[in-house]
Tab-separated table of C-alpha atoms in Angstrom:
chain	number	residue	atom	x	y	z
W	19	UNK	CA	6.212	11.189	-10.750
W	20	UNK	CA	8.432	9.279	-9.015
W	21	UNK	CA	9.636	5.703	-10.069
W	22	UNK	CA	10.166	2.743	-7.908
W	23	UNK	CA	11.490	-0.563	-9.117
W	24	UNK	CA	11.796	-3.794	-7.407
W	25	UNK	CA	13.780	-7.072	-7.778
W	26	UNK	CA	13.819	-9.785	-8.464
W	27	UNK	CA	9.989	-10.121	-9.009
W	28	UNK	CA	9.781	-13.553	-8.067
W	29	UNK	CA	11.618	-15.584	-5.785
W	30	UNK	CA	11.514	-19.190	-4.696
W	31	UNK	CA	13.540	-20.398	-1.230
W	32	UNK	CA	13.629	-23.097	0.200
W	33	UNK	CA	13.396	-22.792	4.148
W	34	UNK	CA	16.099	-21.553	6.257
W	35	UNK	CA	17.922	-19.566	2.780
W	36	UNK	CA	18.578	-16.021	3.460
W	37	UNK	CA	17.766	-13.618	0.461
W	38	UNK	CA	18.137	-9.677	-0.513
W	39	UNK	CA	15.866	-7.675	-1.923
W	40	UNK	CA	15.841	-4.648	-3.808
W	41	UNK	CA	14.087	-1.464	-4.376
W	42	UNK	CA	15.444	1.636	-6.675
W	43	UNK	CA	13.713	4.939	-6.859
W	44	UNK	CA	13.983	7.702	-9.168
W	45	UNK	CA	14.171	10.774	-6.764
W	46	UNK	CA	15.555	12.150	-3.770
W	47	UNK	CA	13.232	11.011	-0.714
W	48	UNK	CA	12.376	11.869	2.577
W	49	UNK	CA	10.020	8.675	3.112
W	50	UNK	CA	11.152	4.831	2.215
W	51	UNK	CA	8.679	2.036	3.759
W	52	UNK	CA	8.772	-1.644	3.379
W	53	UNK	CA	5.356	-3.589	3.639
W	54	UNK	CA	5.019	-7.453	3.834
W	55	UNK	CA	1.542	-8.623	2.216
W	56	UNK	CA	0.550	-11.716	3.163
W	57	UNK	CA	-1.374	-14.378	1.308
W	58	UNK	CA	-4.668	-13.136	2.626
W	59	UNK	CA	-3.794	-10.152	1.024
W	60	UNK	CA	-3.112	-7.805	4.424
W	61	UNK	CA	-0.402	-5.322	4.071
W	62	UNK	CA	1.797	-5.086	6.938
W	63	UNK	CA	3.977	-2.180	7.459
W	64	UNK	CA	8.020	-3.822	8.435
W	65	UNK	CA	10.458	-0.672	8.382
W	66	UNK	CA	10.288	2.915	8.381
W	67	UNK	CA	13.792	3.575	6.656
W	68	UNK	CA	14.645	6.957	4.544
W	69	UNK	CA	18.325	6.106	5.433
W	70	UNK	CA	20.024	3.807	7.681
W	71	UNK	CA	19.557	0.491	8.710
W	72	UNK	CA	17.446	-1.232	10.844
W	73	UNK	CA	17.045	-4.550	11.774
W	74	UNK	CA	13.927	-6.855	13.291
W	75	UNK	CA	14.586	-9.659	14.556
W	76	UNK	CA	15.502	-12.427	11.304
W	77	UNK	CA	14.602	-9.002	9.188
W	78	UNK	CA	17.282	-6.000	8.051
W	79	UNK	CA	17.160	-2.947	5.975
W	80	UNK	CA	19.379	-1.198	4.725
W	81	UNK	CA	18.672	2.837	2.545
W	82	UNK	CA	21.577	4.214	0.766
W	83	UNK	CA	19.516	7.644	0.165
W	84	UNK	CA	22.528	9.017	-1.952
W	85	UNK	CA	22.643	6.332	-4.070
W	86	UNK	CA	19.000	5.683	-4.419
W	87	UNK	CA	18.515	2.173	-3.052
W	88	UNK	CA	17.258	0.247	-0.611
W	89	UNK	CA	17.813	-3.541	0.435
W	90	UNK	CA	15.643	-5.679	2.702
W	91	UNK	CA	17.307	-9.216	3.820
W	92	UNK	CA	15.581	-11.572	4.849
W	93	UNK	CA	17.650	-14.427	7.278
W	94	UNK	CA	17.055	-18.033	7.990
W	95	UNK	CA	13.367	-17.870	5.870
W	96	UNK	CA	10.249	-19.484	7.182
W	97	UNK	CA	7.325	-20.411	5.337
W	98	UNK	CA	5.045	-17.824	6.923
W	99	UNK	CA	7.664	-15.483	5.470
W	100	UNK	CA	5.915	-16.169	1.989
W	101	UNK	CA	3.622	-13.346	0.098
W	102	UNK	CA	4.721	-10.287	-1.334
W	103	UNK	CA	7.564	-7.645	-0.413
W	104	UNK	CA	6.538	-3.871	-1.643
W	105	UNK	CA	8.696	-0.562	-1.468
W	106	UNK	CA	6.705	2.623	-1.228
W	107	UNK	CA	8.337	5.912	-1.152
W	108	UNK	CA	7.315	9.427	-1.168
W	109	UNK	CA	9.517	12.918	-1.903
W	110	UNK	CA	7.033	14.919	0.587
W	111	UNK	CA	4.808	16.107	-2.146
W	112	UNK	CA	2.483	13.180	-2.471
W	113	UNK	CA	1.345	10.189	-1.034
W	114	UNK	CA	3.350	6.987	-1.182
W	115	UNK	CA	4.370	5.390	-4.171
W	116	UNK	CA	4.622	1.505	-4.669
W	117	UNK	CA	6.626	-0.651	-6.544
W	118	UNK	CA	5.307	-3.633	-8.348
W	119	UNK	CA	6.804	-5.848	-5.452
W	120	UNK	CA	8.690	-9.138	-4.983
W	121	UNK	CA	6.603	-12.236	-4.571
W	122	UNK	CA	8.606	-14.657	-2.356
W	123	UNK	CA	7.851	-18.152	-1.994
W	124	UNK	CA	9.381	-20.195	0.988
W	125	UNK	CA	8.970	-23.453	0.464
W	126	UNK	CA	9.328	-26.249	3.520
U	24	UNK	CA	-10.690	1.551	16.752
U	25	UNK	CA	-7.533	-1.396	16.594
U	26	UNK	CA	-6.645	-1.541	13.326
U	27	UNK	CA	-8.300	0.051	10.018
U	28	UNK	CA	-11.546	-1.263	9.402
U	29	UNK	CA	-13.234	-1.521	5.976
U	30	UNK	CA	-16.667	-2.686	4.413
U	31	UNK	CA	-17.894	-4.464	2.615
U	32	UNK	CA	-14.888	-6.925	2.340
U	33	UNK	CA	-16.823	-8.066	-0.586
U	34	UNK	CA	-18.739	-6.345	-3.337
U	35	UNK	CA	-20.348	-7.918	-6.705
U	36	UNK	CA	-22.277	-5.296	-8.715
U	37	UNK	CA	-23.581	-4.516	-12.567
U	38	UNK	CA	-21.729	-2.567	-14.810
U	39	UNK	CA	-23.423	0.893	-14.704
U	40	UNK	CA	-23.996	0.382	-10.756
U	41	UNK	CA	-23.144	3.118	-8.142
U	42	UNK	CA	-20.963	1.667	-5.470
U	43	UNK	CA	-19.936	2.836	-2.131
U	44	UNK	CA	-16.949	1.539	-0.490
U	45	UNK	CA	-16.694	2.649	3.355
U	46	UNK	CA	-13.047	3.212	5.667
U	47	UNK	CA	-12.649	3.436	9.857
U	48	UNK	CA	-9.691	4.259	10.634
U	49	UNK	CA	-7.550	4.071	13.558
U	50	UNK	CA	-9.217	6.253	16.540
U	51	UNK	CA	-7.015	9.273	16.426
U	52	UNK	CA	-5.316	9.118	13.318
U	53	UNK	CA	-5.970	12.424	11.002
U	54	UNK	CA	-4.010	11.291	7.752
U	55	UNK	CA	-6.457	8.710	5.874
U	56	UNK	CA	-5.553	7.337	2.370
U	57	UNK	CA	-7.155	5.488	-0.584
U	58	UNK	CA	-5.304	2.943	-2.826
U	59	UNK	CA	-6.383	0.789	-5.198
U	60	UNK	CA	-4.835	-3.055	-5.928
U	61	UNK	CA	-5.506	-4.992	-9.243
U	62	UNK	CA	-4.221	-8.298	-9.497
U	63	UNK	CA	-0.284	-8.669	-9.594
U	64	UNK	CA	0.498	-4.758	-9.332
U	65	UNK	CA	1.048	-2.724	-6.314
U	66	UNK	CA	-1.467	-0.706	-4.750
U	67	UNK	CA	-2.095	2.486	-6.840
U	68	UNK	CA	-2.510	6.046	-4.852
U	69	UNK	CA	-6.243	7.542	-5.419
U	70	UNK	CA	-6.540	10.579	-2.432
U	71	UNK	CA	-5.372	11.659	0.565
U	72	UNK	CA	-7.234	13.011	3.247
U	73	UNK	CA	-6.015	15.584	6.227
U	74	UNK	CA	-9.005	15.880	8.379
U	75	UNK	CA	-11.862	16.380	6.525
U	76	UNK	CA	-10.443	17.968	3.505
U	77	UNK	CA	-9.192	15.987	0.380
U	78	UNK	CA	-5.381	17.033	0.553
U	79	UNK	CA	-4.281	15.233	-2.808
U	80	UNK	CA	-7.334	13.662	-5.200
U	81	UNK	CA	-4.842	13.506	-8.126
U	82	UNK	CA	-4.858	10.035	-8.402
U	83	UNK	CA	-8.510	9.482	-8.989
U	84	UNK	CA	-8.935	8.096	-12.368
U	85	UNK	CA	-11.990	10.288	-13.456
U	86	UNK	CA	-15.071	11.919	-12.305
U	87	UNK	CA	-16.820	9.017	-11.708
U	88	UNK	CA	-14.504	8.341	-8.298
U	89	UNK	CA	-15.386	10.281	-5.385
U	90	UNK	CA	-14.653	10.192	-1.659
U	91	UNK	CA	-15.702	12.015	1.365
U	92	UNK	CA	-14.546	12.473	5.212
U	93	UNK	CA	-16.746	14.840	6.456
U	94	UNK	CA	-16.626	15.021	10.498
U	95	UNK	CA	-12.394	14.045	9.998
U	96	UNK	CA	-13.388	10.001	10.588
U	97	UNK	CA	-14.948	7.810	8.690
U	98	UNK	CA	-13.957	8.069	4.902
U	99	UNK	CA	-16.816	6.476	1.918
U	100	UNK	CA	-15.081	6.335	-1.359
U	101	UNK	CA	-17.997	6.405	-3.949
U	102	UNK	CA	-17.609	5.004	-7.620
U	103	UNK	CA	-20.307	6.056	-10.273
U	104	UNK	CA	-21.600	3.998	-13.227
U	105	UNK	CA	-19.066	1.338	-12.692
U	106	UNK	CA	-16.930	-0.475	-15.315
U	107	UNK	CA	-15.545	-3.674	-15.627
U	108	UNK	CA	-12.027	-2.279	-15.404
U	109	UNK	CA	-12.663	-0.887	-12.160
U	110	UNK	CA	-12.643	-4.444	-10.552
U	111	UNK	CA	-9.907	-4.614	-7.799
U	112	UNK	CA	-9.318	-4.451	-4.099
U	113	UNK	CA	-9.690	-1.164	-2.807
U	114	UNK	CA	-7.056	-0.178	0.035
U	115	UNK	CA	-7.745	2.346	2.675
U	116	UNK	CA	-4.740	3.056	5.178
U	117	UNK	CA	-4.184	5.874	7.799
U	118	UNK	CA	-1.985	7.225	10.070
U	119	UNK	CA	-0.993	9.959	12.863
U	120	UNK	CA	-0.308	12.678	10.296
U	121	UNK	CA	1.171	13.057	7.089
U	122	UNK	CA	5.154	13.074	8.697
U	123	UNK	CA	5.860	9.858	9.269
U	124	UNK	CA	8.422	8.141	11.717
U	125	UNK	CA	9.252	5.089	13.084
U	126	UNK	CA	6.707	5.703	15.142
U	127	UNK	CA	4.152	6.942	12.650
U	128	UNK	CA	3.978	4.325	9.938
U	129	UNK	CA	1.126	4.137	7.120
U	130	UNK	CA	-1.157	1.209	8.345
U	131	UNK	CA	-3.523	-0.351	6.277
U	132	UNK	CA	-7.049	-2.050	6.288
U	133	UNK	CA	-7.957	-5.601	5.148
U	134	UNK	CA	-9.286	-4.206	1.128
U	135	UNK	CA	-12.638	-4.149	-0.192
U	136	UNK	CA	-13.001	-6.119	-3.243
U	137	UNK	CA	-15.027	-4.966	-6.055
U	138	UNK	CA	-15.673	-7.131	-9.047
U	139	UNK	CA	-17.818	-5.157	-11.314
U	140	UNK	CA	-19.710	-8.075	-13.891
């Protein structure tokens, strides 16, 4: 099956950094989605992105389909930014795939 | 309903216990998945559900994971003679369909946890 990896896996900012992360898959996709999960361990659905970017208020993404990647930057961090970041993608034959995630730490 | 509702949020049983896990999801919403979480991993694909029928079950571990959606709601995911390894926090999630969009995104409940002693 597909393969998603995600970097860095940790990450420690202090508030009001900015920071990239990123997620690289194995195949060609027709699905990318970006999911904050919060401490209380609610996942939270941020971007629908197969290619393109989008951008949410202090939140972008960015899918380079072609090259396999995508980036999600986070601006001017808060605290309640904290939790974990997870990349799930899907080539239309199966369900969504995670990565292992990026756990992000915003420290006041 | 809201948002994807799931019970118990909280389950403690004996190895060798059956367990049922139940799913609501969103009123309307015919695409209902099942993931499992352990501890510092991403959440793990188990089935898929369009309608009533299981679509994909390939990521069920064994035989001893089931899961049902018989009138195209509700889903009950049903472990048999549990093991210690299946401790984690099972995920369900739905959406419209199976094509998602920016407007049809995969939304998911608050988890069940099972810790099997």
């Amino acid at each position: 099956g597909i393969q998603v990896e995600q970097s860095p896996p940790d990450l420690i900012l202090q508030e009001g950094a900015n920071s990239t992360l990123r997620c690289n898959f194995s195949d060609s996709v027709n699905n990318l989605q970006w999911f904050h999960q919060n401490p209380w361990g609610q996942l939270i659905n941020l971007f629908y992105i197969p290619s393109g970017t989008k951008q949410n208020g202090r939140l972008s993404a960015t899918t380079v389909a072609t090259e396999r990647y995508s980036l999600l930057y986070i601006s001017s961090s808060q605290t309640t930014d904290s939790g974990v970041y997870f990349c799930a993608v899907d080539t239309g034959r199966r369900a969504l795939t995670f990565g292992s995630g990026t756990r992000l730490q915003v420290q006041p | 309903g809201a948002g994807v509702s799931q019970t118990p949020s909280n389950k403690v049983t004996e190895k060798g216990k059956y367990v049922e896990l139940r799913c609501d999801p969103i009123s309307g919403h015919t695409a209902l998945y099942w993931y499992r979480q352990s501890l510092g991993q991403g959440p793990e694909f188990l089935i898929y559900f369009q309608g009533t029928g299981a679509a994909d079950d390939s990521g069920l571990p064994n035989d001893r994971f089931f899961a049902v959606r018989p009138e195209g709601s509700v889903s009950t995911l049903k472990i048999q003679r549990t093991e210690r390894g299946d401790s984690a926090v099972y995920l369900c999630a739905s959406s419209l369909s199976r094509q998602f969009s920016g407007a049809n995104v995969l939304t998911f409940g608050a988890g069940s946890r099972l810790t099997v002693l």
